[in-house]
Amino acid sequence: MPWLCEHSRRSADANLLPGQEDAAQEVNQKGSVMKHWISLLAALLLCGCANFEVVSEFGTGTVKLTKTVRTELQQVSKMCLEQAEIRIVVTSSPTDQPIEDCKRKEAALVEFQKVTLDTLELYGTTLGAMAEDKAFDLSDSISATGDKLAKLKDKDGEKLLNEAKVGAVAKVISVLADVVAQRKREEGIRRLVAVGPDLQASGEVLREFFDGKSLGYDALLKEISTMSAQSLNRVTSPLARSTEPFRAKELERQITRSQEAIKKRQGLAASSVAGQLLASLNAWIEAIPEFQRDALKPKPQDLWKRLKNLRKRIGEASDAVENAF
């Protein structure tokens, strides 16, 4: 009991010899300090706190992944436009219709993925900045991304039908807007960690784009492949080689390079661009439940191992995209 402890301490003080009182007071003071730190440590262990280092690592990985996927989408878009321009030349087209066809195809298949990428990159940037306690202002970007999502239409001009996926991306945007507006560091990190299920659903939007099971990445590559094959037939014809041999040969080289780049992207083999992107997206999606569960623990060793693997996968995907030309 407290009164008994206090009585015992006073009794002991009363029995001190002259000259020992100061030493006893110093010991008591040190003991109080030690008790304070023990209590604080116990509170931390019981309550848990955000592991800012592991949170920062996940945020950084998310940004790197989105940038890798974005780079590949830009590369494919560029290939389509280049082949469209060649198509205009070899067919002597009076209009830019092949270019317009490329833009329309991309708008129909990729716009939702682009908004999803914007959302996940904003998520990773916000998470990393809060974990590292850096100043940032993404309010305008978050608002603009929300507006783009609200205006998305499918190729027939209708609202996107998969409301569940749109809703998941919208939820992430909503949480981001609240967290940025409130600017409460640890509370904000906890909210961003807790949005895991919607984060996974957003990742599925990207994974399905590359998995070859639905219209998306594979459809774009087939479109470019068909266009390049038609152009190649023209520039390698006897007429083209006899009338403009040097021009025909140069166009043939350009088309052949594009076809080689397409081959590196097609299929889901581990060595293909699509295969590497899928592996990195899978690793990211699979890391989310463990991140949500363990990110706020003091020593999430298993999570660190998973994030190390994620970093490796993203690096391999980035290399595959970079080396695909």
Tab-separated table of C-alpha atoms in Angstrom:
chain	number	residue	atom	x	y	z
A	1	MET	CA	0.000	0.000	0.000
A	2	PRO	CA	1.248	3.563	-0.733
A	3	TRP	CA	1.025	4.700	2.893
A	4	LEU	CA	3.061	1.682	3.981
A	5	CYS	CA	5.771	2.391	1.370
A	6	GLU	CA	5.953	5.999	2.470
A	7	HIS	CA	6.151	4.951	6.139
A	8	SER	CA	8.974	2.532	5.362
A	9	ARG	CA	10.937	5.212	3.449
A	10	ARG	CA	10.601	7.690	6.328
A	11	SER	CA	11.596	5.045	8.847
A	12	ALA	CA	14.701	4.271	6.875
A	13	ASP	CA	15.559	7.985	6.590
A	14	ALA	CA	15.201	8.370	10.351
A	15	ASN	CA	17.873	5.704	10.950
A	16	LEU	CA	20.489	7.344	8.683
A	17	LEU	CA	23.813	8.288	10.205
A	18	PRO	CA	25.094	11.882	9.922
A	19	GLY	CA	26.425	12.562	6.375
A	20	GLN	CA	24.327	9.846	4.775
A	21	GLU	CA	21.160	11.915	4.251
A	22	ASP	CA	22.345	13.736	1.087
A	23	ALA	CA	23.416	10.458	-0.513
A	24	ALA	CA	20.035	8.923	0.260
A	25	GLN	CA	18.203	11.869	-1.332
A	26	GLU	CA	20.300	11.477	-4.514
A	27	VAL	CA	19.455	7.778	-4.672
A	28	ASN	CA	15.759	8.569	-4.240
A	29	GLN	CA	15.905	11.152	-7.036
A	30	LYS	CA	17.626	8.712	-9.402
A	31	GLY	CA	15.087	6.068	-8.521
A	32	SER	CA	12.238	8.457	-9.393
A	33	VAL	CA	13.795	9.229	-12.777
A	34	MET	CA	14.258	5.535	-13.483
A	35	LYS	CA	10.633	4.822	-12.547
A	36	HIS	CA	9.506	7.605	-14.898
A	37	TRP	CA	11.330	6.127	-17.888
A	38	ILE	CA	10.162	2.604	-17.089
A	39	SER	CA	6.572	3.849	-16.955
A	40	LEU	CA	6.960	5.697	-20.236
A	41	LEU	CA	8.448	2.646	-21.948
A	42	ALA	CA	5.651	0.457	-20.634
A	43	ALA	CA	3.071	2.922	-21.976
A	44	LEU	CA	4.670	2.895	-25.422
A	45	LEU	CA	4.770	-0.890	-25.511
A	46	LEU	CA	1.152	-1.128	-24.440
A	47	CYS	CA	-0.200	1.574	-26.737
A	48	GLY	CA	2.062	1.179	-29.752
A	49	CYS	CA	3.124	4.035	-31.995
A	50	ALA	CA	3.533	4.535	-35.721
A	51	ASN	CA	6.814	3.150	-36.990
A	52	PHE	CA	7.641	6.184	-39.085
A	53	GLU	CA	10.595	4.520	-40.814
A	54	VAL	CA	8.584	1.597	-42.145
A	55	VAL	CA	5.717	3.934	-43.053
A	56	SER	CA	8.138	6.073	-45.050
A	57	GLU	CA	9.470	2.977	-46.832
A	58	PHE	CA	5.984	1.930	-47.942
A	59	GLY	CA	5.200	5.467	-49.094
A	60	THR	CA	8.429	5.634	-51.108
A	61	GLY	CA	7.750	2.231	-52.667
A	62	THR	CA	4.242	3.289	-53.652
A	63	VAL	CA	5.538	6.408	-55.417
A	64	LYS	CA	8.245	4.436	-57.264
A	65	LEU	CA	5.717	1.840	-58.380
A	66	THR	CA	3.266	4.414	-59.726
A	67	LYS	CA	6.039	6.229	-61.589
A	68	THR	CA	7.202	2.970	-63.184
A	69	VAL	CA	3.689	2.114	-64.360
A	70	ARG	CA	3.138	5.679	-65.567
A	71	THR	CA	6.383	5.586	-67.573
A	72	GLU	CA	5.255	2.415	-69.332
A	73	LEU	CA	1.865	3.886	-70.196
A	74	GLN	CA	3.624	6.917	-71.640
A	75	GLN	CA	5.935	4.687	-73.678
A	76	VAL	CA	3.033	2.721	-75.132
A	77	SER	CA	1.182	5.943	-75.956
A	78	LYS	CA	4.293	7.259	-77.702
A	79	MET	CA	4.645	4.042	-79.726
A	80	CYS	CA	1.040	4.263	-80.860
A	81	LEU	CA	1.436	7.866	-82.022
A	82	GLU	CA	4.707	7.114	-83.823
A	83	GLN	CA	3.134	4.224	-85.725
A	84	ALA	CA	0.097	6.362	-86.511
A	85	GLU	CA	2.351	9.006	-88.049
A	86	ILE	CA	4.106	6.356	-90.142
A	87	ARG	CA	0.698	5.041	-91.208
A	88	ILE	CA	-0.274	8.505	-92.426
A	89	VAL	CA	2.943	8.728	-94.480
A	90	VAL	CA	2.803	5.287	-96.097
A	91	THR	CA	-0.890	5.559	-96.974
A	92	SER	CA	-0.664	9.214	-98.025
A	93	SER	CA	-3.617	9.872	-95.750
A	94	PRO	CA	-5.149	13.334	-96.224
A	95	THR	CA	-6.201	13.406	-92.557
A	96	ASP	CA	-4.741	12.657	-89.117
A	97	GLN	CA	-7.293	9.917	-88.508
A	98	PRO	CA	-4.745	7.277	-87.346
A	99	ILE	CA	-3.515	9.688	-84.668
A	100	GLU	CA	-7.078	10.412	-83.563
A	101	ASP	CA	-7.752	6.667	-83.411
A	102	CYS	CA	-4.773	6.240	-81.083
A	103	LYS	CA	-5.959	9.003	-78.788
A	104	ARG	CA	-9.510	7.644	-78.694
A	105	LYS	CA	-8.315	4.120	-77.940
A	106	GLU	CA	-6.090	5.365	-75.141
A	107	ALA	CA	-8.873	7.486	-73.666
A	108	ALA	CA	-11.221	4.496	-73.656
A	109	LEU	CA	-8.784	2.066	-72.052
A	110	VAL	CA	-6.357	4.052	-69.907
A	111	GLU	CA	-8.073	7.107	-68.396
A	112	PHE	CA	-9.275	5.334	-65.249
A	113	GLN	CA	-5.821	3.816	-64.754
A	114	LYS	CA	-4.229	7.260	-65.048
A	115	VAL	CA	-6.499	8.708	-62.359
A	116	THR	CA	-5.813	5.668	-60.173
A	117	LEU	CA	-2.064	6.219	-60.627
A	118	ASP	CA	-2.458	9.882	-59.689
A	119	THR	CA	-4.352	8.865	-56.554
A	120	LEU	CA	-1.825	6.250	-55.441
A	121	GLU	CA	1.115	8.550	-56.119
A	122	LEU	CA	-0.529	11.256	-54.003
A	123	TYR	CA	-1.107	8.638	-51.301
A	124	GLY	CA	2.533	7.551	-51.297
A	125	THR	CA	3.797	11.150	-51.363
A	126	THR	CA	1.525	12.201	-48.489
A	127	LEU	CA	2.378	9.129	-46.423
A	128	GLY	CA	6.113	9.638	-46.923
A	129	ALA	CA	6.002	13.360	-46.163
A	130	MET	CA	4.045	12.821	-42.956
A	131	ALA	CA	6.302	9.980	-41.844
A	132	GLU	CA	9.386	12.142	-42.375
A	133	ASP	CA	7.644	15.228	-40.948
A	134	LYS	CA	8.260	17.231	-44.127
A	135	ALA	CA	6.267	20.253	-45.225
A	136	PHE	CA	3.989	19.586	-48.193
A	137	ASP	CA	0.919	21.020	-49.874
A	138	LEU	CA	-0.981	18.643	-52.134
A	139	SER	CA	-4.476	20.057	-51.610
A	140	ASP	CA	-4.858	21.332	-55.182
A	141	SER	CA	-3.548	18.095	-56.705
A	142	ILE	CA	-5.865	15.985	-54.568
A	143	SER	CA	-8.844	18.171	-55.476
A	144	ALA	CA	-7.989	18.040	-59.187
A	145	THR	CA	-7.666	14.244	-59.090
A	146	GLY	CA	-11.065	13.967	-57.425
A	147	ASP	CA	-12.576	16.133	-60.159
A	148	LYS	CA	-11.036	13.957	-62.886
A	149	LEU	CA	-12.441	10.827	-61.284
A	150	ALA	CA	-15.925	12.347	-61.077
A	151	LYS	CA	-15.869	13.229	-64.796
A	152	LEU	CA	-14.658	9.865	-66.100
A	153	LYS	CA	-16.724	8.291	-68.838
A	154	ASP	CA	-16.347	4.998	-70.649
A	155	LYS	CA	-15.893	4.756	-74.436
A	156	ASP	CA	-19.678	5.172	-74.999
A	157	GLY	CA	-19.837	8.345	-72.943
A	158	GLU	CA	-21.508	6.646	-69.984
A	159	LYS	CA	-20.391	6.803	-66.381
A	160	LEU	CA	-17.973	4.028	-65.480
A	161	LEU	CA	-19.974	0.908	-64.626
A	162	ASN	CA	-17.712	-0.599	-62.003
A	163	GLU	CA	-18.845	1.553	-59.141
A	164	ALA	CA	-16.975	-0.554	-56.570
A	165	LYS	CA	-13.595	0.240	-58.097
A	166	VAL	CA	-14.445	3.881	-58.656
A	167	GLY	CA	-15.697	4.039	-55.064
A	168	ALA	CA	-12.453	2.577	-53.705
A	169	VAL	CA	-10.334	5.166	-55.520
A	170	ALA	CA	-12.740	7.904	-54.421
A	171	LYS	CA	-12.418	6.759	-50.787
A	172	VAL	CA	-8.622	7.043	-50.921
A	173	ILE	CA	-8.944	10.552	-52.391
A	174	SER	CA	-11.428	11.518	-49.668
A	175	VAL	CA	-9.155	10.324	-46.857
A	176	LEU	CA	-6.198	12.121	-48.437
A	177	ALA	CA	-8.187	15.369	-48.597
A	178	ASP	CA	-9.167	15.102	-44.906
A	179	VAL	CA	-5.671	14.189	-43.729
A	180	VAL	CA	-4.036	17.032	-45.660
A	181	ALA	CA	-6.628	19.522	-44.415
A	182	GLN	CA	-6.285	18.512	-40.745
A	183	ARG	CA	-2.468	18.206	-40.730
A	184	LYS	CA	-2.340	15.999	-37.630
A	185	ARG	CA	0.734	13.892	-38.159
A	186	GLU	CA	0.238	10.661	-36.238
A	187	GLU	CA	-3.529	10.660	-36.562
A	188	GLY	CA	-3.127	11.251	-40.283
A	189	ILE	CA	-0.693	8.358	-40.638
A	190	ARG	CA	-3.074	6.064	-38.773
A	191	ARG	CA	-5.911	7.019	-41.125
A	192	LEU	CA	-3.758	6.462	-44.196
A	193	VAL	CA	-2.697	3.048	-42.901
A	194	ALA	CA	-6.314	2.132	-42.149
A	195	VAL	CA	-7.456	2.777	-45.737
A	196	GLY	CA	-5.758	-0.503	-46.734
A	197	PRO	CA	-8.783	-2.319	-48.269
A	198	ASP	CA	-9.537	0.591	-50.606
A	199	LEU	CA	-5.848	0.808	-51.422
A	200	GLN	CA	-5.894	-2.869	-52.429
A	201	ALA	CA	-8.962	-2.351	-54.613
A	202	SER	CA	-7.231	0.582	-56.305
A	203	GLY	CA	-4.190	-1.599	-56.947
A	204	GLU	CA	-6.469	-4.199	-58.534
A	205	VAL	CA	-7.481	-1.589	-61.129
A	206	LEU	CA	-3.862	-1.477	-62.306
A	207	ARG	CA	-3.225	-5.210	-61.989
A	208	GLU	CA	-6.254	-6.072	-64.129
A	209	PHE	CA	-5.062	-3.636	-66.795
A	210	PHE	CA	-1.872	-5.677	-67.282
A	211	ASP	CA	-3.116	-9.233	-66.668
A	212	GLY	CA	-4.237	-9.889	-70.256
A	213	LYS	CA	-7.703	-11.016	-69.177
A	214	SER	CA	-9.521	-7.787	-70.012
A	215	LEU	CA	-9.271	-4.948	-72.489
A	216	GLY	CA	-6.288	-2.884	-71.497
A	217	TYR	CA	-2.556	-3.110	-72.000
A	218	ASP	CA	-2.716	-6.131	-74.290
A	219	ALA	CA	-5.411	-4.509	-76.441
A	220	LEU	CA	-3.281	-1.406	-76.913
A	221	LEU	CA	-0.264	-3.470	-77.927
A	222	LYS	CA	-2.342	-5.454	-80.439
A	223	GLU	CA	-3.612	-2.222	-81.938
A	224	ILE	CA	-0.055	-0.935	-82.409
A	225	SER	CA	1.127	-4.315	-83.704
A	226	THR	CA	-1.620	-4.474	-86.334
A	227	MET	CA	-0.936	-0.928	-87.485
A	228	SER	CA	2.822	-1.500	-87.731
A	229	ALA	CA	2.348	-4.771	-89.661
A	230	GLN	CA	0.152	-3.011	-92.229
A	231	SER	CA	2.708	-0.235	-92.640
A	232	LEU	CA	5.562	-2.737	-92.949
A	233	ASN	CA	3.757	-4.510	-95.808
A	234	ARG	CA	3.583	-1.232	-97.687
A	235	VAL	CA	7.175	-0.079	-97.190
A	236	THR	CA	8.581	-3.491	-98.143
A	237	SER	CA	6.490	-3.761	-101.302
A	238	PRO	CA	8.293	-3.761	-104.677
A	239	LEU	CA	6.637	-0.436	-105.545
A	240	ALA	CA	7.921	1.344	-102.413
A	241	ARG	CA	11.410	-0.086	-102.807
A	242	SER	CA	11.641	0.943	-106.424
A	243	THR	CA	10.221	4.455	-106.121
A	244	GLU	CA	11.683	5.561	-102.769
A	245	PRO	CA	14.242	2.935	-101.720
A	246	PHE	CA	16.063	4.994	-99.084
A	247	ARG	CA	12.888	6.341	-97.519
A	248	ALA	CA	11.303	2.885	-97.548
A	249	LYS	CA	14.350	1.373	-95.850
A	250	GLU	CA	14.363	4.016	-93.096
A	251	LEU	CA	10.657	3.488	-92.403
A	252	GLU	CA	11.217	-0.270	-92.352
A	253	ARG	CA	13.885	0.161	-89.643
A	254	GLN	CA	11.561	2.341	-87.534
A	255	ILE	CA	8.696	-0.122	-87.834
A	256	THR	CA	10.939	-3.098	-87.026
A	257	ARG	CA	12.232	-1.385	-83.861
A	258	SER	CA	8.659	-0.787	-82.756
A	259	GLN	CA	7.735	-4.426	-83.380
A	260	GLU	CA	10.696	-5.588	-81.312
A	261	ALA	CA	9.611	-3.296	-78.491
A	262	ILE	CA	6.091	-4.738	-78.670
A	263	LYS	CA	7.409	-8.313	-78.437
A	264	LYS	CA	9.245	-7.434	-75.218
A	265	ARG	CA	5.942	-6.279	-73.762
A	266	GLN	CA	3.571	-9.000	-74.891
A	267	GLY	CA	2.790	-12.097	-72.856
A	268	LEU	CA	3.047	-12.690	-69.128
A	269	ALA	CA	6.448	-14.385	-69.014
A	270	ALA	CA	8.604	-13.303	-66.089
A	271	SER	CA	11.012	-11.618	-68.506
A	272	SER	CA	8.345	-9.531	-70.267
A	273	VAL	CA	7.471	-5.981	-69.292
A	274	ALA	CA	3.906	-7.029	-68.481
A	275	GLY	CA	5.206	-9.917	-66.355
A	276	GLN	CA	7.538	-7.648	-64.380
A	277	LEU	CA	4.860	-5.006	-63.853
A	278	LEU	CA	2.406	-7.639	-62.671
A	279	ALA	CA	4.978	-9.063	-60.243
A	280	SER	CA	5.595	-5.626	-58.722
A	281	LEU	CA	1.876	-4.840	-58.497
A	282	ASN	CA	1.216	-8.226	-56.881
A	283	ALA	CA	3.989	-7.618	-54.342
A	284	TRP	CA	2.548	-4.195	-53.499
A	285	ILE	CA	-1.034	-5.420	-53.163
A	286	GLU	CA	0.038	-8.402	-51.039
A	287	ALA	CA	2.048	-6.136	-48.723
A	288	ILE	CA	-0.958	-3.968	-47.841
A	289	PRO	CA	-2.682	-6.234	-45.248
A	290	GLU	CA	0.595	-6.723	-43.381
A	291	PHE	CA	1.338	-3.003	-43.624
A	292	GLN	CA	-2.087	-2.196	-42.207
A	293	ARG	CA	-1.615	-4.705	-39.389
A	294	ASP	CA	2.010	-4.066	-38.428
A	295	ALA	CA	3.002	-0.554	-39.530
A	296	LEU	CA	2.106	0.860	-36.115
A	297	LYS	CA	4.112	-1.729	-34.209
A	298	PRO	CA	7.558	-0.824	-32.803
A	299	LYS	CA	9.501	-3.638	-34.565
A	300	PRO	CA	7.657	-5.083	-37.577
A	301	GLN	CA	10.476	-7.357	-38.747
A	302	ASP	CA	8.329	-9.476	-41.089
A	303	LEU	CA	6.916	-6.346	-42.693
A	304	TRP	CA	10.434	-5.042	-43.284
A	305	LYS	CA	11.273	-8.271	-45.137
A	306	ARG	CA	8.169	-7.920	-47.287
A	307	LEU	CA	8.953	-4.297	-48.106
A	308	LYS	CA	12.511	-5.260	-49.019
A	309	ASN	CA	11.087	-7.773	-51.498
A	310	LEU	CA	8.700	-5.102	-52.779
A	311	ARG	CA	11.603	-2.719	-53.398
A	312	LYS	CA	13.380	-5.472	-55.377
A	313	ARG	CA	10.307	-6.203	-57.485
A	314	ILE	CA	9.740	-2.541	-58.296
A	315	GLY	CA	13.400	-2.157	-59.271
A	316	GLU	CA	13.136	-5.130	-61.635
A	317	ALA	CA	9.981	-3.710	-63.218
A	318	SER	CA	11.629	-0.315	-63.644
A	319	ASP	CA	14.635	-1.933	-65.339
A	320	ALA	CA	12.340	-3.930	-67.644
A	321	VAL	CA	10.506	-0.788	-68.735
A	322	GLU	CA	13.745	1.108	-69.266
A	323	ASN	CA	15.344	-1.703	-71.274
A	324	ALA	CA	12.334	-2.417	-73.482
A	325	PHE	CA	13.592	-0.100	-76.231
